[in-house]
Short mmCIF file of C-alpha atoms in Angstrom, two decimals:
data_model
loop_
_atom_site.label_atom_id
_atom_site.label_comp_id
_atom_site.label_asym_id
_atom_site.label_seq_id
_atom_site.Cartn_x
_atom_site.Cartn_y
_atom_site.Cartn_z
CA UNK T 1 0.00 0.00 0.00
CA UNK T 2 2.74 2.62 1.00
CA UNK T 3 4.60 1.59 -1.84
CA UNK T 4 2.01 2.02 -4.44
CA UNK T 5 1.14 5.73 -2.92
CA UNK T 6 4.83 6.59 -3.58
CA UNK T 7 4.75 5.62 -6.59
CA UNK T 8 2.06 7.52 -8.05
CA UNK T 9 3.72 10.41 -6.26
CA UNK T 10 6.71 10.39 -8.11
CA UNK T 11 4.94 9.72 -11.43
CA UNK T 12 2.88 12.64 -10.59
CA UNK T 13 5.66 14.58 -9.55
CA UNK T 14 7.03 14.21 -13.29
CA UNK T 15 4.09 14.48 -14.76
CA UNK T 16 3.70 18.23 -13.10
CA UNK T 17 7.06 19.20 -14.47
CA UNK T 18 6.46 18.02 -17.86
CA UNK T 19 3.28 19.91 -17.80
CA UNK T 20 4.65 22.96 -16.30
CA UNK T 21 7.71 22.54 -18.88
CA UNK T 22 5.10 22.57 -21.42
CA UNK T 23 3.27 25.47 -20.01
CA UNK T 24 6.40 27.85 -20.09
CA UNK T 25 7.08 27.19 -23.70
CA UNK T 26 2.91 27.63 -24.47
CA UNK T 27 3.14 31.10 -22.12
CA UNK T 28 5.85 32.21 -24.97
CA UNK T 29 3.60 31.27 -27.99
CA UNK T 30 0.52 33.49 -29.10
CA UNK T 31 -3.06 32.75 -29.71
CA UNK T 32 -3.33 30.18 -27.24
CA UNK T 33 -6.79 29.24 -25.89
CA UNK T 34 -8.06 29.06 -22.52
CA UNK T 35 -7.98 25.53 -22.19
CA UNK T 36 -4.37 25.27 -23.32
CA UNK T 37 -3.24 27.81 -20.61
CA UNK T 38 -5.25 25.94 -17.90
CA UNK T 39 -2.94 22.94 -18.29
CA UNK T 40 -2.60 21.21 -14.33
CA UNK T 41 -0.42 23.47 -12.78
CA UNK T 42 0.63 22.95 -9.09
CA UNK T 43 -0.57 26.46 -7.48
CA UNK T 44 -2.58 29.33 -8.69
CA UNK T 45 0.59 31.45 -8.89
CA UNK T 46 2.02 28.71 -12.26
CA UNK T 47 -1.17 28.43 -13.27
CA UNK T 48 -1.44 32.28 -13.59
CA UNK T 49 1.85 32.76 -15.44
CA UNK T 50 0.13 30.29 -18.01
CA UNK T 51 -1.96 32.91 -18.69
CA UNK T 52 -1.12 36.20 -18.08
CA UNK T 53 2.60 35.59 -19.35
CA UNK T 54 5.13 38.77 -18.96
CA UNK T 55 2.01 40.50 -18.43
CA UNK T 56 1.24 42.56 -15.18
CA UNK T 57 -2.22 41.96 -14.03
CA UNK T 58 -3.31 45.69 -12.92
CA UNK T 59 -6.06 45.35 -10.01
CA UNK T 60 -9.87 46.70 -10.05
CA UNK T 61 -12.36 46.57 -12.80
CA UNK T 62 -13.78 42.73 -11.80
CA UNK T 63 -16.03 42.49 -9.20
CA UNK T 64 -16.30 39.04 -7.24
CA UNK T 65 -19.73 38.20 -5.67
CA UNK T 66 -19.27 35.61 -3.12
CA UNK T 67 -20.62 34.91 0.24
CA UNK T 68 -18.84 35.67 3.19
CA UNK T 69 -19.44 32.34 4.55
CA UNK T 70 -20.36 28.98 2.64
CA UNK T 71 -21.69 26.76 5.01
CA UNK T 72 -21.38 23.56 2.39
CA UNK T 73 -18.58 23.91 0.33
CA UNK T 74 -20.17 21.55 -1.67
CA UNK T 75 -22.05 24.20 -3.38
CA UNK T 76 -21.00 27.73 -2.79
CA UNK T 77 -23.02 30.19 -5.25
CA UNK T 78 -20.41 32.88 -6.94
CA UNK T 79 -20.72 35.25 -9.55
CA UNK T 80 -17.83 37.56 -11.31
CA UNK T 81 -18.76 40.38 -13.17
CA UNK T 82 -16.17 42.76 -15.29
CA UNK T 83 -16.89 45.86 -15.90
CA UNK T 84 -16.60 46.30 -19.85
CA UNK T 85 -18.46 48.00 -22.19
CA UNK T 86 -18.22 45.21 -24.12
CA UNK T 87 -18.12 46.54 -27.72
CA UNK T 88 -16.24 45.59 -30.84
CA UNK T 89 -13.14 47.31 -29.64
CA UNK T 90 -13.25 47.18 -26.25
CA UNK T 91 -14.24 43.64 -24.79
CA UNK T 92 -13.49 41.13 -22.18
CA UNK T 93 -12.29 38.12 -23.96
CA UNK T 94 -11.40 35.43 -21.24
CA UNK T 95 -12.11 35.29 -17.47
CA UNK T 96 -10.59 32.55 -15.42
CA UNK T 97 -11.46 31.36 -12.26
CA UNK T 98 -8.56 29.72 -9.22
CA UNK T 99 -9.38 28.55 -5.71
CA UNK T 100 -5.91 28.01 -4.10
CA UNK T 101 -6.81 25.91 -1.56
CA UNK T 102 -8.59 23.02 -3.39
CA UNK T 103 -6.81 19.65 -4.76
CA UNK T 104 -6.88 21.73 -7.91
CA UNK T 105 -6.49 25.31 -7.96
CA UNK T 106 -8.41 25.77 -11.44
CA UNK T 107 -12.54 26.45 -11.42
CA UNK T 108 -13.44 27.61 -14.34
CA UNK T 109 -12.33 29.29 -17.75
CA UNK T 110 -14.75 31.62 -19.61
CA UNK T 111 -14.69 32.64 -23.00
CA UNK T 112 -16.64 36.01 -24.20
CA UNK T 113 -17.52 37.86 -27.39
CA UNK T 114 -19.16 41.11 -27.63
CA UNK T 115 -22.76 39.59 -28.17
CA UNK T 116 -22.33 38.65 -24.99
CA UNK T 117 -23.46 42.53 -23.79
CA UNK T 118 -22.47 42.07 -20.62
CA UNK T 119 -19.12 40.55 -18.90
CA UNK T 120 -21.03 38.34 -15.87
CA UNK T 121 -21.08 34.68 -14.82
CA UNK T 122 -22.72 33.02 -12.11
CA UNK T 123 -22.39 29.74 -11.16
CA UNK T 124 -21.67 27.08 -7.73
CA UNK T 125 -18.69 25.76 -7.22
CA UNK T 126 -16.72 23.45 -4.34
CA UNK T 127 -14.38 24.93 -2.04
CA UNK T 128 -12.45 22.32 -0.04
CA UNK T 129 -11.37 24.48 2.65
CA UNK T 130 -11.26 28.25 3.70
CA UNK T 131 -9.57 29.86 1.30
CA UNK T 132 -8.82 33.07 -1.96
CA UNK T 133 -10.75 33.17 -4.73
CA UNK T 134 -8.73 34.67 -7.64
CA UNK T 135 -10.23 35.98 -10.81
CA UNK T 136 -8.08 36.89 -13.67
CA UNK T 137 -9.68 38.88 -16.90
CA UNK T 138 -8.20 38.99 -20.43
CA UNK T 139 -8.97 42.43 -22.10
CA UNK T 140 -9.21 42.78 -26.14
CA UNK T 141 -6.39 45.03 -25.62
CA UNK T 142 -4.37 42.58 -24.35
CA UNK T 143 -4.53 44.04 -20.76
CA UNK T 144 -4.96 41.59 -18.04
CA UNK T 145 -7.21 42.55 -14.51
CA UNK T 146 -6.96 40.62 -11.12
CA UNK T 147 -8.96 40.38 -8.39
CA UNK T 148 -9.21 38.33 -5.08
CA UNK T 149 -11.35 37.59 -2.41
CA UNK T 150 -11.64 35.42 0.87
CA UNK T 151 -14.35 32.42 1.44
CA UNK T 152 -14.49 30.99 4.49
CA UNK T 153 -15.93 27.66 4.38
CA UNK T 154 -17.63 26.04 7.01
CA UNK T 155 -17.78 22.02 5.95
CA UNK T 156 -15.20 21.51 3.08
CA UNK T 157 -16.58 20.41 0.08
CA UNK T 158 -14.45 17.55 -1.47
CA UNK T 159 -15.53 14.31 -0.16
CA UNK T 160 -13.11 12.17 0.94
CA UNK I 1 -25.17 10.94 -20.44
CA UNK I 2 -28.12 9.64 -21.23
CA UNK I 3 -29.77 10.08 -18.03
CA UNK I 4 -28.59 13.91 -18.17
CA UNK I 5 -31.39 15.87 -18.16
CA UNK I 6 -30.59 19.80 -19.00
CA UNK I 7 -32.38 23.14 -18.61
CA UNK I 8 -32.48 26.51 -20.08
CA UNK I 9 -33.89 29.44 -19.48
CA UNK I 10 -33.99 32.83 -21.43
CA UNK I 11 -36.71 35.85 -21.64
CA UNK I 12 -40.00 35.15 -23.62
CA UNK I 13 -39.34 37.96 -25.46
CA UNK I 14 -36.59 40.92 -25.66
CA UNK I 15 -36.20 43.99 -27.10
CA UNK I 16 -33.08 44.31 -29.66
CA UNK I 17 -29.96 45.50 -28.56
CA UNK I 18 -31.21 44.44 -24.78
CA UNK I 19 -28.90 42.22 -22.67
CA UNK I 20 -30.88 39.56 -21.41
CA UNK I 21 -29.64 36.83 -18.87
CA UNK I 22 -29.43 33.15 -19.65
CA UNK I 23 -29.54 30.78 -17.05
CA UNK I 24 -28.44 26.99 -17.38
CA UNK I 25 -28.76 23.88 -15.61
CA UNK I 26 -27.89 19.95 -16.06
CA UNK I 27 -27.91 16.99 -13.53
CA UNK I 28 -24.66 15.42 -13.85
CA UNK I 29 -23.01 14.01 -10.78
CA UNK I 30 -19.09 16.04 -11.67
CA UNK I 31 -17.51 13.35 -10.35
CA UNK I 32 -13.99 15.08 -9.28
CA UNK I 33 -11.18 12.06 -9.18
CA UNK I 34 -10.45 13.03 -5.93
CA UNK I 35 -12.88 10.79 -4.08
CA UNK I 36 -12.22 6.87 -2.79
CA UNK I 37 -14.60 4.23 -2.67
CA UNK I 38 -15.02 3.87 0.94
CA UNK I 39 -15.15 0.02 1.21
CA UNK I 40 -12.10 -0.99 -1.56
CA UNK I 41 -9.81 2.40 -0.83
CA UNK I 42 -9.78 2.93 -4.59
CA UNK I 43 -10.18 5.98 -6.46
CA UNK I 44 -13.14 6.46 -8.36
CA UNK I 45 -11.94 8.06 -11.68
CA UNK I 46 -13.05 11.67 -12.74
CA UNK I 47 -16.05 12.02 -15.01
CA UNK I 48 -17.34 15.81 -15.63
CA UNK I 49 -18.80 17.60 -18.01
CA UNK I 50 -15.87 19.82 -18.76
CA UNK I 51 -17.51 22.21 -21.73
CA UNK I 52 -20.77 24.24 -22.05
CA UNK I 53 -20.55 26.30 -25.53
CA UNK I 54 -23.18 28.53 -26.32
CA UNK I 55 -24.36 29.94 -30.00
CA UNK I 56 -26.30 32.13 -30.98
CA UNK I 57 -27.93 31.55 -34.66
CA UNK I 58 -24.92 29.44 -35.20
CA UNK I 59 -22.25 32.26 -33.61
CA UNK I 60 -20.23 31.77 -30.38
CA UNK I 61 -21.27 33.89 -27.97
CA UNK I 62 -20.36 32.58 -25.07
CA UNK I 63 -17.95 29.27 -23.83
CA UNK I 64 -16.59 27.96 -20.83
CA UNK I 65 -13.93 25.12 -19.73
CA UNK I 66 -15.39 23.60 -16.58
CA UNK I 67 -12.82 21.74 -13.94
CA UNK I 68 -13.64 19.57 -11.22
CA UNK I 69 -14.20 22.73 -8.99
CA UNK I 70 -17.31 22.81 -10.75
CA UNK I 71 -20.46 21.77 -8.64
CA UNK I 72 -22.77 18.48 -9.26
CA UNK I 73 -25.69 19.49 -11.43
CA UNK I 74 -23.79 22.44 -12.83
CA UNK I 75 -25.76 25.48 -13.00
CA UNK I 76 -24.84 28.64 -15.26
CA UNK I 77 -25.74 32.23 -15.96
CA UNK I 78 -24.27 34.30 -18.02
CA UNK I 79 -25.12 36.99 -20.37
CA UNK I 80 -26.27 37.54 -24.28
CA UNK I 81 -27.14 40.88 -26.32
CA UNK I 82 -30.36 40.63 -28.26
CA UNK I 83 -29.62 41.08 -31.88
CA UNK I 84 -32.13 38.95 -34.01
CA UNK I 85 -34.95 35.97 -33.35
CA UNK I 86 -33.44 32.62 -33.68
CA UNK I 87 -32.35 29.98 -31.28
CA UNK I 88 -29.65 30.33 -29.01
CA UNK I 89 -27.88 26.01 -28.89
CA UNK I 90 -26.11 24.83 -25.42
CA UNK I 91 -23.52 22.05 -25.92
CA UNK I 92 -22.61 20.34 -22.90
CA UNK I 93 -19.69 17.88 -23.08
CA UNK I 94 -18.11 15.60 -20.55
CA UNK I 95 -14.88 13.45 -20.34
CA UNK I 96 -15.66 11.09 -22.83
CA UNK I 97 -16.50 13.37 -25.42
CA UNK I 98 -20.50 13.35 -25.18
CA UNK I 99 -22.50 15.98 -25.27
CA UNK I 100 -25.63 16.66 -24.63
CA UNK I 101 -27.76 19.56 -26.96
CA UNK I 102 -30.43 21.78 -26.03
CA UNK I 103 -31.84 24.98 -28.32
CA UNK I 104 -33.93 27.87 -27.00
CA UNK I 105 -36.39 30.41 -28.84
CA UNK I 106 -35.42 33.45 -28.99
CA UNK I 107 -37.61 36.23 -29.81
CA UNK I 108 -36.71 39.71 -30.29
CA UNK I 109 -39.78 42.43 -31.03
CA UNK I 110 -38.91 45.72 -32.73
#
């Protein structure tokens, strides 16, 4: 038993630095998607560099809706809105989603366009654990936005 | 997914050039990888739906990459600017690669 956790350990150990290898050389490249830059990363921190790149993530403009308290992390209601005007010039393209608590930092990826109208998601997500909420938006202009906010979670929410 | 069983809603009808909300909903257990079968100790593998695309009269308007973060019975709101009637088309897809489709009416007046 103890040997066979080990094990997988190690593999996943190399595993993470292949992928995070991989990630650095994607973070140079252009046009990548979403789902490419969301590649397993071990904390939010790599997984942000995935995205943003050299970029500087300037604060304000997103505005995180969550409750001060989720009693179940099981399901903890959140919505993220950016403030945009959302036209053909001016847009939000991406918004991603970390918790950096959970087994997995990465939540959720969101792709928009300007028929969208409005930059705002809401959805319920699990939270294993008191812990940040980190929202990163990708601008047409190629300007990145961060914000952050604390949950506390009462019963963690990742079954054991 | 055949058991899935998904739901949409969206305004009866809109003015154009309004932004109306969309709001989403499928039963799908999300299971996350992370949890062991209490009697054997073994892993019970991850199974999610890990994609809901929406399009509007056959345009993207709106996408998003789902991990295993991502609640059972995933529910989903976002946003849409009326523009013309038509059907906006949710595709839901999971692990294996199956999705499950549903359209709604959309009817814009003026």
């Amino acid at each position: 038993m103890i040997h066979k956790t080990l094990e997988t350990r190690q593999v996943g150990r190399r595993e993470l630095m292949a992928m995070f290898g991989a990630g650095v050389v994607a973070a140079m490249g252009v046009g990548m998607t979403p789902r490419d830059a969301m590649a397993d990363a071990k904390s939010v921190t790599d997984a942000m560099m995935k995205v943003v790149g050299d970029n500087k993530p300037a604060t304000g403009k997103i505005k995180l809706d969550l409750p001060q308290i989720a009693e179940n992390g099981n399901t903890v209601p959140i919505a993220v809105e950016v403030d945009s005007p959302m036209s053909d010039a001016d847009h939000v393209k991406a918004l991603h989603l970390w918790a950096d608590k959970n087994p997995r930092p990465e939540v959720a990826s969101f792709r928009f366009s300007p028929a969208s109208g409005k930059a705002k998601v809401s959805t319920r997500v699990r939270l294993s654990k008191t812990q940040n909420i980190v929202a990163v938006a990708e601008m047409s202009d190629g300007k990145f936005y961060m914000a952050k906010s604390e949950i506390k979670v009462t019963i963690g929410g990742c079954g054991g | 997914m055949a058991k899935t069983k998904a739901r949409v809603k969206v305004p009866k009808s809109i003015k154009k050039g309004e932004v109306f909300q969309v709001k989403t909903l499928i039963s799908h257990k999300m299971e996350t990888g992370q949890r062991k079968n209490k009697k054997t100790g073994k892993k019970i593998s991850r199974m999610i739906i890990n994609k809901l695309v929406c399009q509007y009269n056959g345009k993207e308007v709106f996408a998003s990459d789902w991990h295993p973060a991502i609640s059972a019975n995933p529910y989903m709101a976002f946003y849409v600017k009326a523009d013309a009637s038509g059907s906006l088309d949710f595709t839901w897809t999971d692990d294996e690669g199956k999705s499950v489709k549903k359209s709604a009416k959309i009817t814009v007046a003026g």
